[in-house]
Amino acid sequence: MSAFKEEKIAQQPQAVDIESTRNVAVETIPGTEYMRNSEKLRFGSQHNPPELLFPHPTSDPLDPLNWSRIWKGIAIYNVSMCNFWFAVSSLSISPLFGLYIAEWNLTVPQVSLTVGLTILLLGAGSLIAVPMSNIYGRRVVMLLFGLGFIATCIWQALAKSYTSFLAARAFAGLFSAPCETLGVQVATDLFFLHERGIWVGVAILSTFLGTFIGPVIAGTMGERYGWPSFFWLCLAAFSFSYICLVVSFPETKYRRYAADSASNDLASLHSETLGHGKPKKANFKVIQPRDPRWKSHLVRDFIVPLRISSYPIVLWAGLCLTTGACITLVWNILQSFVFAAPPYNFTTAQVGYVNFAAAVGLIIGTLTAGPLSDWVAHKLTQRNGGVFEAEMRLPALIPYFIIITIGTVVAAVGLQREWPWAVIVILGFGAAGMMLSSVPTIAIAYAVDCYKPVSGEIMVVGTIIKNCTGFSFSYWVPELGEAKGFMVPVLVFYAFCILAFLLPIPIYFWGKRLRLMTADSPVHKLEEIL
């Protein structure tokens, strides 16, 4: 019997007259949706939506949930492209390590710090970006941080000393912060529950794909034209994306009130506004009207991450984001030290090329994780009599755990025994790329299902955990690899990943109890003021 099936009728809400309410869904526990009283429930997909939509759209054409597919696509494209270049410039310089060591006579920890410090400031920047986006909107945050990012690209390209370059890298991390959080926020603003799995994956893909395509670009540019050319290229490419952002990215933050949304019945879903709305000129203003309750927003946006960081579901989602990103970071840091040395003797460009395998794994994970988690949830919802439980996404993690385990362990052993580079690259980097996109996509979608009003804050918690952990890697991973063999840091961190792999088992069976423990939390009421 399903662990989430409602076994005690007395614990369910009073029976609803379906005809009088026209199948309006009732949510009694965050993460539980009573979607239809029918065995033929249709959970829905992007092209085949369910009869009931979550969140409930309003009748306002300005509601981003009502926007046409074209406008939704334009908005998510703009954010994704900017986030891609944020990641390319900030997190892709590992193939250039040899050039920095030669030019400034650096030690291994010093050159690794050029990545570690950037990662640390990415987390700090998220603490600024999320409150600003909730007070002033998503658009102005992207524009302001984008301007700062342009300045850091110029600074990095012109740096003449290690100290100057390191300072530029720190500010590059700070101004790249939107790539860590705003993508998920915008996806949540624009798309319904049945679309959220795939579009959260797209938001994550845009950032993480940059971390793998970026090293390919960096290695090629650095070998042929010198390392500053990489940052000039990033400047040119991001400037184009920034212009597109200015002219075609509308504000997606919309203040909806839970009571008003819940009052909309099924008839409103078939009104002329759904799928035909569009932003107005006011949505394109650089400065949006400040929320009159901005002080409470500001306090809330610093307190809420602290509050939800004690919630087991949020902590596990942050752990999944951390393990996915950090196993990738291990390979990212080690690639120059492994492949530029005997027996492989790769050039700078060739070191960059190994990231193609990770990019392929990333794309496979993204294209499959969101749809698979939606499909699994759909089937389990049907079996559960039309009651959707957030934990129904979790079984979709199983195939990824198996593939990632095999790939990581085989590649780590291959490093120690100096197996052909193809084995290490295809299995190790490919598995890392798949883990980076698949596991966080499902885990974050699950956490957002449980705590919808604080999707941005969930990403802040995950980002802080991930980036603080990643910062520490810049100190111990290279030195441990040189002292004990490169297999050791890979397997040490994989042991950490096992925790993220095993926790979904108890969460699947007792996750609803965890949600019940926080059902009265004030975070669930924040939707009324967002």
C-alpha positions as MATLAB code, in Angstrom:
seq = 'MSAFKEEKIAQQPQAVDIESTRNVAVETIPGTEYMRNSEKLRFGSQHNPPELLFPHPTSDPLDPLNWSRIWKGIAIYNVSMCNFWFAVSSLSISPLFGLYIAEWNLTVPQVSLTVGLTILLLGAGSLIAVPMSNIYGRRVVMLLFGLGFIATCIWQALAKSYTSFLAARAFAGLFSAPCETLGVQVATDLFFLHERGIWVGVAILSTFLGTFIGPVIAGTMGERYGWPSFFWLCLAAFSFSYICLVVSFPETKYRRYAADSASNDLASLHSETLGHGKPKKANFKVIQPRDPRWKSHLVRDFIVPLRISSYPIVLWAGLCLTTGACITLVWNILQSFVFAAPPYNFTTAQVGYVNFAAAVGLIIGTLTAGPLSDWVAHKLTQRNGGVFEAEMRLPALIPYFIIITIGTVVAAVGLQREWPWAVIVILGFGAAGMMLSSVPTIAIAYAVDCYKPVSGEIMVVGTIIKNCTGFSFSYWVPELGEAKGFMVPVLVFYAFCILAFLLPIPIYFWGKRLRLMTADSPVHKLEEIL';
ca = [
       0.000    0.000    0.000;
       1.330    3.453   -0.843;
       2.995    5.173    2.047;
       1.149    8.341    1.150;
      -2.344    6.994    0.629;
      -4.901    8.643    2.897;
      -5.759    5.728    5.145;
      -7.959    7.478    7.686;
     -10.969    9.253    6.277;
     -11.353   11.169    9.504;
      -8.051   12.884    8.819;
      -9.186   14.094    5.403;
     -11.076   17.329    4.857;
     -14.861   17.093    4.665;
     -16.168   15.751    1.372;
     -16.506   18.407   -1.301;
     -19.489   18.674   -3.602;
     -17.663   18.290   -6.898;
     -20.459   19.742   -8.979;
     -20.794   22.856   -6.871;
     -17.071   23.491   -6.639;
     -16.336   22.384  -10.215;
     -13.405   20.220   -9.089;
     -11.544   23.038   -7.370;
      -8.474   21.550   -5.682;
      -8.092   21.795   -1.944;
      -4.675   21.683   -0.340;
      -4.648   20.809    3.353;
      -0.967   19.969    3.731;
       1.772   21.841    1.850;
       2.972   19.485   -0.864;
      -0.300   17.540   -0.997;
      -2.714   18.359   -3.827;
      -6.242   16.950   -4.072;
      -6.350   17.304   -7.827;
      -9.435   15.329   -8.945;
     -11.849   12.787   -7.594;
     -11.302   10.530  -10.576;
      -9.253    7.460  -11.360;
      -8.542    8.982  -14.748;
      -6.552   11.822  -13.310;
      -4.459   13.659  -15.835;
      -1.400   15.129  -14.063;
      -0.579   16.956  -17.230;
       2.389   17.965  -19.299;
       3.458   21.111  -21.047;
       1.435   20.300  -24.170;
      -1.335   18.329  -22.458;
      -2.258   20.292  -19.316;
      -4.499   18.944  -16.573;
      -7.996   20.256  -15.989;
      -6.821   21.911  -12.784;
      -3.755   24.113  -12.702;
      -1.460   24.804   -9.750;
      -0.849   27.551   -8.742;
      -4.336   28.791   -9.611;
      -4.034   31.570  -12.203;
      -5.989   34.773  -11.762;
      -8.138   36.387  -14.446;
      -5.562   39.169  -14.850;
      -3.797   39.143  -18.265;
      -0.724   40.591  -16.500;
      -0.425   37.466  -14.363;
       2.717   35.726  -15.750;
       0.905   32.392  -15.440;
      -1.505   33.692  -18.095;
       1.168   34.873  -20.510;
       1.430   33.297  -23.921;
       4.057   30.645  -24.574;
       5.997   33.148  -26.664;
       6.370   35.620  -23.808;
       7.182   32.891  -21.331;
       9.800   31.562  -23.734;
      11.321   35.020  -24.228;
      11.564   35.580  -20.484;
      13.154   32.230  -19.692;
      15.515   32.563  -22.685;
      16.830   35.928  -21.499;
      17.484   34.725  -17.977;
      19.020   31.468  -19.192;
      21.445   33.128  -21.605;
      22.644   35.637  -19.023;
      23.041   32.898  -16.435;
      24.996   30.838  -18.959;
      27.572   33.592  -19.423;
      27.671   34.346  -15.707;
      28.768   30.732  -15.200;
      31.142   30.648  -18.181;
      33.199   33.593  -16.974;
      33.106   32.766  -13.277;
      33.495   28.985  -13.108;
      35.399   27.887  -16.217;
      39.028   28.932  -15.856;
      40.534   25.641  -14.657;
      42.137   24.852  -18.067;
      43.987   28.176  -17.721;
      45.657   27.239  -14.427;
      48.924   26.350  -16.143;
      49.084   29.764  -17.804;
      48.507   31.582  -14.513;
      51.138   29.471  -12.740;
      53.674   30.274  -15.463;
      52.893   34.010  -15.582;
      52.722   34.767  -11.856;
      54.739   31.855  -10.393;
      51.827   30.603   -8.295;
      51.520   27.609   -6.005;
      48.746   25.045   -6.435;
      46.609   26.465   -3.569;
      47.021   30.002   -4.927;
      45.798   29.145   -8.401;
      42.958   27.028   -7.015;
      41.835   30.008   -4.936;
      40.939   31.876   -8.138;
      38.011   29.471   -8.410;
      37.350   28.919   -4.705;
      37.010   32.615   -3.847;
      34.632   33.152   -6.755;
      32.441   30.308   -5.552;
      32.367   31.718   -2.010;
      31.273   35.170   -3.229;
      28.573   33.591   -5.388;
      26.908   32.452   -2.187;
      27.290   35.857   -0.553;
      25.822   37.560   -3.608;
      22.731   35.381   -3.382;
      21.979   36.907    0.021;
      21.736   40.256   -1.773;
      20.091   39.179   -5.024;
      17.090   37.347   -3.552;
      15.910   40.131   -1.195;
      16.330   42.679   -3.981;
      14.342   40.527   -6.397;
      11.498   40.176   -3.904;
      11.367   43.916   -3.171;
      12.098   45.466   -6.573;
      11.513   42.541   -8.925;
      13.582   40.172  -11.026;
      14.290   42.549  -13.905;
      16.167   45.254  -12.021;
      18.334   42.674  -10.237;
      19.380   41.111  -13.538;
      20.147   44.541  -14.995;
      22.175   45.847  -12.035;
      24.148   42.671  -11.478;
      24.695   42.421  -15.230;
      26.342   45.853  -15.294;
      28.652   44.848  -12.469;
      29.482   41.621  -14.284;
      30.463   43.540  -17.432;
      32.872   45.622  -15.351;
      34.461   42.503  -13.844;
      35.019   40.972  -17.286;
      37.026   44.056  -18.252;
      38.905   44.019  -14.949;
      39.875   40.343  -15.284;
      41.085   40.813  -18.860;
      43.262   43.800  -17.886;
      44.647   42.384  -14.617;
      48.445   42.599  -14.462;
      49.066   40.906  -11.128;
      47.765   37.965   -9.163;
      46.367   40.243   -6.450;
      44.400   42.322   -8.941;
      43.145   39.241  -10.740;
      42.058   37.589   -7.485;
      40.117   40.708   -6.473;
      38.437   40.768   -9.879;
      37.516   37.114   -9.480;
      35.900   37.855   -6.118;
      33.706   40.604   -7.595;
      32.936   38.394  -10.587;
      31.483   35.849   -8.185;
      29.469   38.523   -6.380;
      27.909   39.918   -9.558;
      27.254   36.454  -10.995;
      24.932   35.625   -8.094;
      21.668   35.759  -10.131;
      22.718   32.594  -11.951;
      22.380   30.720   -8.655;
      18.854   31.768   -7.666;
      16.905   33.928  -10.103;
      16.505   31.257  -12.758;
      14.437   29.082  -10.420;
      12.463   32.109   -9.212;
      11.565   33.166  -12.755;
      10.619   29.597  -13.703;
       8.343   29.449  -10.651;
       6.816   32.820  -11.603;
       5.989   31.654  -15.124;
       5.035   27.985  -15.026;
       2.478   25.694  -13.422;
       3.123   22.667  -11.235;
       2.885   20.176  -14.107;
       5.503   22.201  -16.034;
       7.760   22.961  -13.105;
       9.898   19.832  -13.261;
      11.191   20.496  -16.767;
      11.500   24.286  -16.439;
      13.326   24.169  -13.129;
      15.659   21.802  -14.962;
      16.103   24.324  -17.769;
      16.896   27.053  -15.245;
      19.544   24.852  -13.646;
      20.847   23.670  -17.032;
      21.597   27.191  -18.248;
      23.975   27.761  -15.353;
      25.586   24.349  -15.148;
      26.010   24.022  -18.906;
      28.115   27.164  -18.710;
      30.443   25.458  -16.247;
      31.191   22.737  -18.835;
      31.104   24.602  -22.127;
      33.100   27.418  -20.546;
      36.270   25.364  -19.977;
      36.208   24.251  -23.619;
      36.106   27.901  -24.679;
      38.680   28.941  -22.072;
      41.162   26.232  -23.027;
      40.955   26.979  -26.745;
      41.143   30.764  -26.354;
      43.930   30.569  -23.776;
      46.144   28.340  -25.908;
      45.707   30.323  -29.116;
      45.374   33.940  -27.992;
      46.379   34.087  -24.318;
      44.216   33.886  -21.230;
      42.907   37.532  -21.332;
      41.174   36.766  -24.648;
      38.748   34.478  -22.819;
      37.404   37.347  -20.731;
      37.151   39.663  -23.749;
      35.038   36.998  -25.442;
      32.841   36.700  -22.343;
      32.441   40.475  -22.342;
      31.299   40.557  -25.974;
      28.906   37.623  -25.640;
      27.366   38.793  -22.385;
      26.975   42.340  -23.706;
      24.770   40.990  -26.499;
      22.714   39.001  -23.980;
      22.479   42.094  -21.794;
      21.040   44.155  -24.648;
      18.430   41.437  -25.221;
      17.696   41.513  -21.503;
      17.116   45.269  -21.543;
      14.730   45.270  -24.496;
      12.830   42.001  -24.094;
      12.889   40.718  -20.494;
       9.693   41.776  -18.678;
       9.195   41.779  -14.947;
       7.850   38.353  -13.904;
       7.223   38.992  -10.209;
       3.473   39.216   -9.648;
       1.724   39.832   -6.361;
      -0.995   37.239   -6.040;
      -3.092   36.655   -2.986;
      -3.740   33.085   -1.954;
      -7.382   33.770   -1.134;
      -8.032   35.322   -4.521;
      -6.293   32.484   -6.335;
      -8.191   29.807   -4.455;
     -11.498   31.442   -5.340;
     -10.941   30.943   -9.043;
     -12.910   27.944  -10.280;
     -12.404   25.727  -13.274;
     -14.299   28.102  -15.551;
     -11.644   30.736  -15.089;
      -9.049   28.331  -16.467;
     -10.785   28.360  -19.825;
     -11.166   32.119  -19.964;
      -9.637   34.257  -22.664;
      -6.744   35.275  -20.430;
      -5.113   31.858  -19.952;
      -2.318   31.511  -22.486;
      -3.140   34.834  -24.135;
      -1.882   37.389  -21.627;
       1.204   39.492  -22.148;
       3.278   42.025  -20.226;
       2.625   45.749  -20.509;
       5.084   48.600  -20.918;
       5.204   48.960  -17.150;
       6.780   45.497  -16.960;
       9.797   46.817  -18.861;
      10.611   49.718  -16.556;
      14.101   49.506  -15.145;
      12.873   50.394  -11.665;
       9.630   48.774  -10.626;
       7.518   50.272   -7.819;
       8.959   49.258   -4.503;
       6.775   47.000   -2.441;
       5.292   49.182    0.353;
       6.203   46.480    2.849;
       9.825   46.395    1.774;
      11.158   46.559    5.331;
       9.274   43.448    6.332;
      10.420   41.844    3.067;
      14.019   42.679    3.894;
      13.818   41.238    7.380;
      11.954   38.216    6.061;
      14.473   37.487    3.318;
      17.288   37.289    5.836;
      15.310   35.398    8.463;
      13.515   32.916    6.197;
      16.718   31.241    4.899;
      17.784   30.761    8.513;
      14.371   29.381    9.442;
      14.024   26.946    6.540;
      17.638   25.800    6.867;
      16.432   23.735    9.826;
      13.785   21.965    7.726;
      14.996   18.455    6.787;
      13.520   18.608    3.270;
      15.262   21.898    2.480;
      18.528   20.650    3.964;
      18.383   17.513    1.837;
      17.678   19.565   -1.307;
      20.664   21.746   -0.434;
      22.770   18.633    0.099;
      21.779   17.330   -3.347;
      22.697   20.653   -4.941;
      25.993   20.576   -3.046;
      26.949   17.032   -3.976;
      26.038   17.548   -7.622;
      28.043   20.738   -7.910;
      30.993   19.689   -5.788;
      31.684   16.316   -7.413;
      31.827   18.343  -10.612;
      34.114   20.867   -8.940;
      36.470   18.067   -7.907;
      36.878   17.049  -11.541;
      37.070   20.701  -12.561;
      39.931   21.438  -10.175;
      41.804   18.221  -10.937;
      41.552   18.264  -14.727;
      44.624   20.430  -15.366;
      46.765   18.562  -12.827;
      45.684   15.156  -14.173;
      45.587   15.581  -17.936;
      48.354   18.153  -18.466;
      50.834   15.804  -16.764;
      52.160   12.400  -17.862;
      50.966    9.971  -19.086;
      48.335   12.105  -20.849;
      50.292   15.348  -21.565;
      47.261   17.277  -22.840;
      47.614   20.821  -24.138;
      45.576   23.655  -22.606;
      42.928   23.308  -25.311;
      42.773   19.534  -24.928;
      42.236   19.889  -21.185;
      39.249   22.086  -21.977;
      37.836   19.533  -24.410;
      37.387   16.888  -21.694;
      34.456   18.950  -20.432;
      32.417   17.989  -23.498;
      31.686   14.661  -21.794;
      30.351   16.472  -18.742;
      28.232   18.718  -20.954;
      26.684   15.679  -22.648;
      25.916   14.105  -19.273;
      24.455   17.405  -18.098;
      22.119   17.645  -21.090;
      21.003   14.022  -20.752;
      20.282   14.547  -17.071;
      18.331   17.735  -17.696;
      16.275   16.376  -20.587;
      15.306   13.270  -18.634;
      15.134   14.253  -14.946;
      12.298   16.781  -15.124;
      10.016   14.782  -17.441;
      10.808   11.535  -15.612;
       9.960   13.009  -12.205;
       6.728   14.475  -13.624;
       5.813   11.114  -15.215;
       6.551    9.140  -12.039;
       4.516   11.614   -9.986;
       1.678   11.362  -12.517;
       1.542    7.561  -12.309;
       1.728    7.479   -8.523;
      -0.925   10.195   -8.280;
      -3.271    8.081  -10.391;
      -2.627    5.066   -8.155;
      -3.256    7.244   -5.095;
      -6.789    8.157   -6.165;
      -5.947   11.585   -7.514;
      -3.976   12.770   -4.480;
      -0.560   14.158   -5.390;
       2.118   13.887   -2.723;
       5.367   15.771   -3.223;
       7.398   12.638   -2.385;
       6.051   10.974   -5.518;
       8.880   12.614   -7.475;
      11.603   10.849   -5.497;
      11.595    7.357   -7.119;
      12.813    9.065  -10.293;
      16.197    9.448   -8.571;
      16.955    5.705   -8.612;
      18.385    5.309  -12.152;
      20.587    8.376  -11.715;
      22.024    7.105   -8.443;
      22.998    3.820  -10.115;
      24.610    5.448  -13.164;
      26.468    8.047  -11.098;
      27.832    5.457   -8.682;
      29.196    3.235  -11.439;
      30.679    6.122  -13.419;
      32.364    7.831  -10.468;
      33.909    4.716   -8.931;
      35.213    3.344  -12.240;
      36.719    6.714  -13.206;
      38.368    7.134   -9.794;
      40.032    3.728  -10.080;
      41.048    4.630  -13.628;
      42.842    7.724  -12.335;
      44.878    5.664   -9.900;
      45.794    3.007  -12.476;
      46.297    5.472  -15.342;
      43.700    3.907  -17.589;
      43.054    5.398  -21.046;
      41.757    8.952  -20.798;
      38.499    8.046  -22.579;
      37.404    5.823  -19.674;
      37.998    8.568  -17.124;
      36.489   11.337  -19.221;
      33.387    9.534  -20.477;
      32.482    7.790  -17.225;
      33.814   10.266  -14.656;
      33.000   13.575  -16.312;
      29.837   12.216  -17.926;
      28.497   10.908  -14.610;
      29.408   14.165  -12.871;
      27.530   16.167  -15.480;
      24.487   13.935  -15.164;
      24.523   14.233  -11.377;
      24.895   17.998  -11.554;
      21.610   18.366  -13.427;
      19.440   15.367  -12.591;
      19.665   15.022   -8.816;
      19.351   18.753   -7.972;
      16.530   19.170  -10.518;
      14.378   16.527   -8.829;
      15.374   17.500   -5.281;
      14.727   21.212   -5.797;
      11.425   20.575   -7.576;
      10.421   18.432   -4.583;
      11.419   21.113   -2.077;
       9.585   23.807   -4.070;
       6.469   21.611   -4.143;
       6.646   21.506   -0.336;
       7.473   25.191    0.218;
       6.282   27.073   -2.864;
       6.380   30.657   -1.486;
      10.102   30.452   -0.689;
      11.574   28.956   -3.863;
      14.237   31.667   -3.987;
      15.169   31.178   -0.354;
      15.471   27.423   -0.916;
      18.045   28.163   -3.597;
      19.824   30.569   -1.230;
      20.163   27.857    1.426;
      21.387   25.348   -1.147;
      23.759   27.858   -2.698;
      25.328   28.816    0.623;
      25.876   25.164    1.576;
      27.224   24.372   -1.893;
      29.507   27.369   -2.196;
      30.992   27.175    1.297;
      31.747   23.501    0.676;
      33.151   24.297   -2.753;
      35.380   27.040   -1.353;
      37.027   24.564    0.998;
      37.794   22.305   -1.957;
      40.203   24.830   -3.417;
      42.493   24.137   -0.456;
      42.499   20.388    0.066;
      41.551   18.706   -3.222;
      44.713   19.461   -5.285;
      47.136   18.837   -2.426;
      45.429   15.611   -1.345;
      45.474   14.423   -4.948;
      49.187   15.091   -5.309;
      50.001   13.482   -1.955;
      47.766   10.391   -2.031;
      46.804    9.996   -5.669;
      43.921   11.608   -7.513;
      41.589    8.685   -6.809;
      41.462    9.651   -3.127;
      39.755   13.082   -3.307;
      37.210   11.721   -5.797;
      36.243    8.802   -3.558;
      36.377   10.933   -0.396;
      33.774   13.204   -1.838;
      31.759   10.343   -3.279;
      31.443    9.044    0.289;
      29.827   12.389    1.072;
      27.480   11.911   -1.901;
      26.240    8.607   -0.491;
      24.364   10.546    2.192;
      22.391   12.386   -0.477;
      21.703    9.047   -2.182;
      20.404    7.252    0.925;
      18.296    9.981    2.540;
      15.500    9.792   -0.092;
      14.571    6.354    1.291;
      13.351    7.604    4.695;
      12.100   10.844    3.124;
       9.907    8.866    0.708;
       8.202    7.041    3.567;
       8.165    9.775    6.206;
       8.390   12.960    4.137;
       4.719   13.735    4.681;
       5.291   13.673    8.431;
       8.124   16.141    7.954;
       5.779   18.392    5.984;
       3.147   18.085    8.707;
       5.711   19.204   11.279;
       6.162   22.478    9.365;
       2.599   22.846    8.058;
       1.916   25.754   10.432;
       5.169   27.516    9.606;
       4.806   31.210    8.669;
       6.675   30.539    5.413;
       3.499   29.069    3.904;
       1.709   32.390    4.375;
       4.349   34.367    2.527;
       2.591   33.647   -0.778;
       0.000   36.230    0.212;
       2.546   39.045    0.133;
       4.690   37.881   -2.774;
];
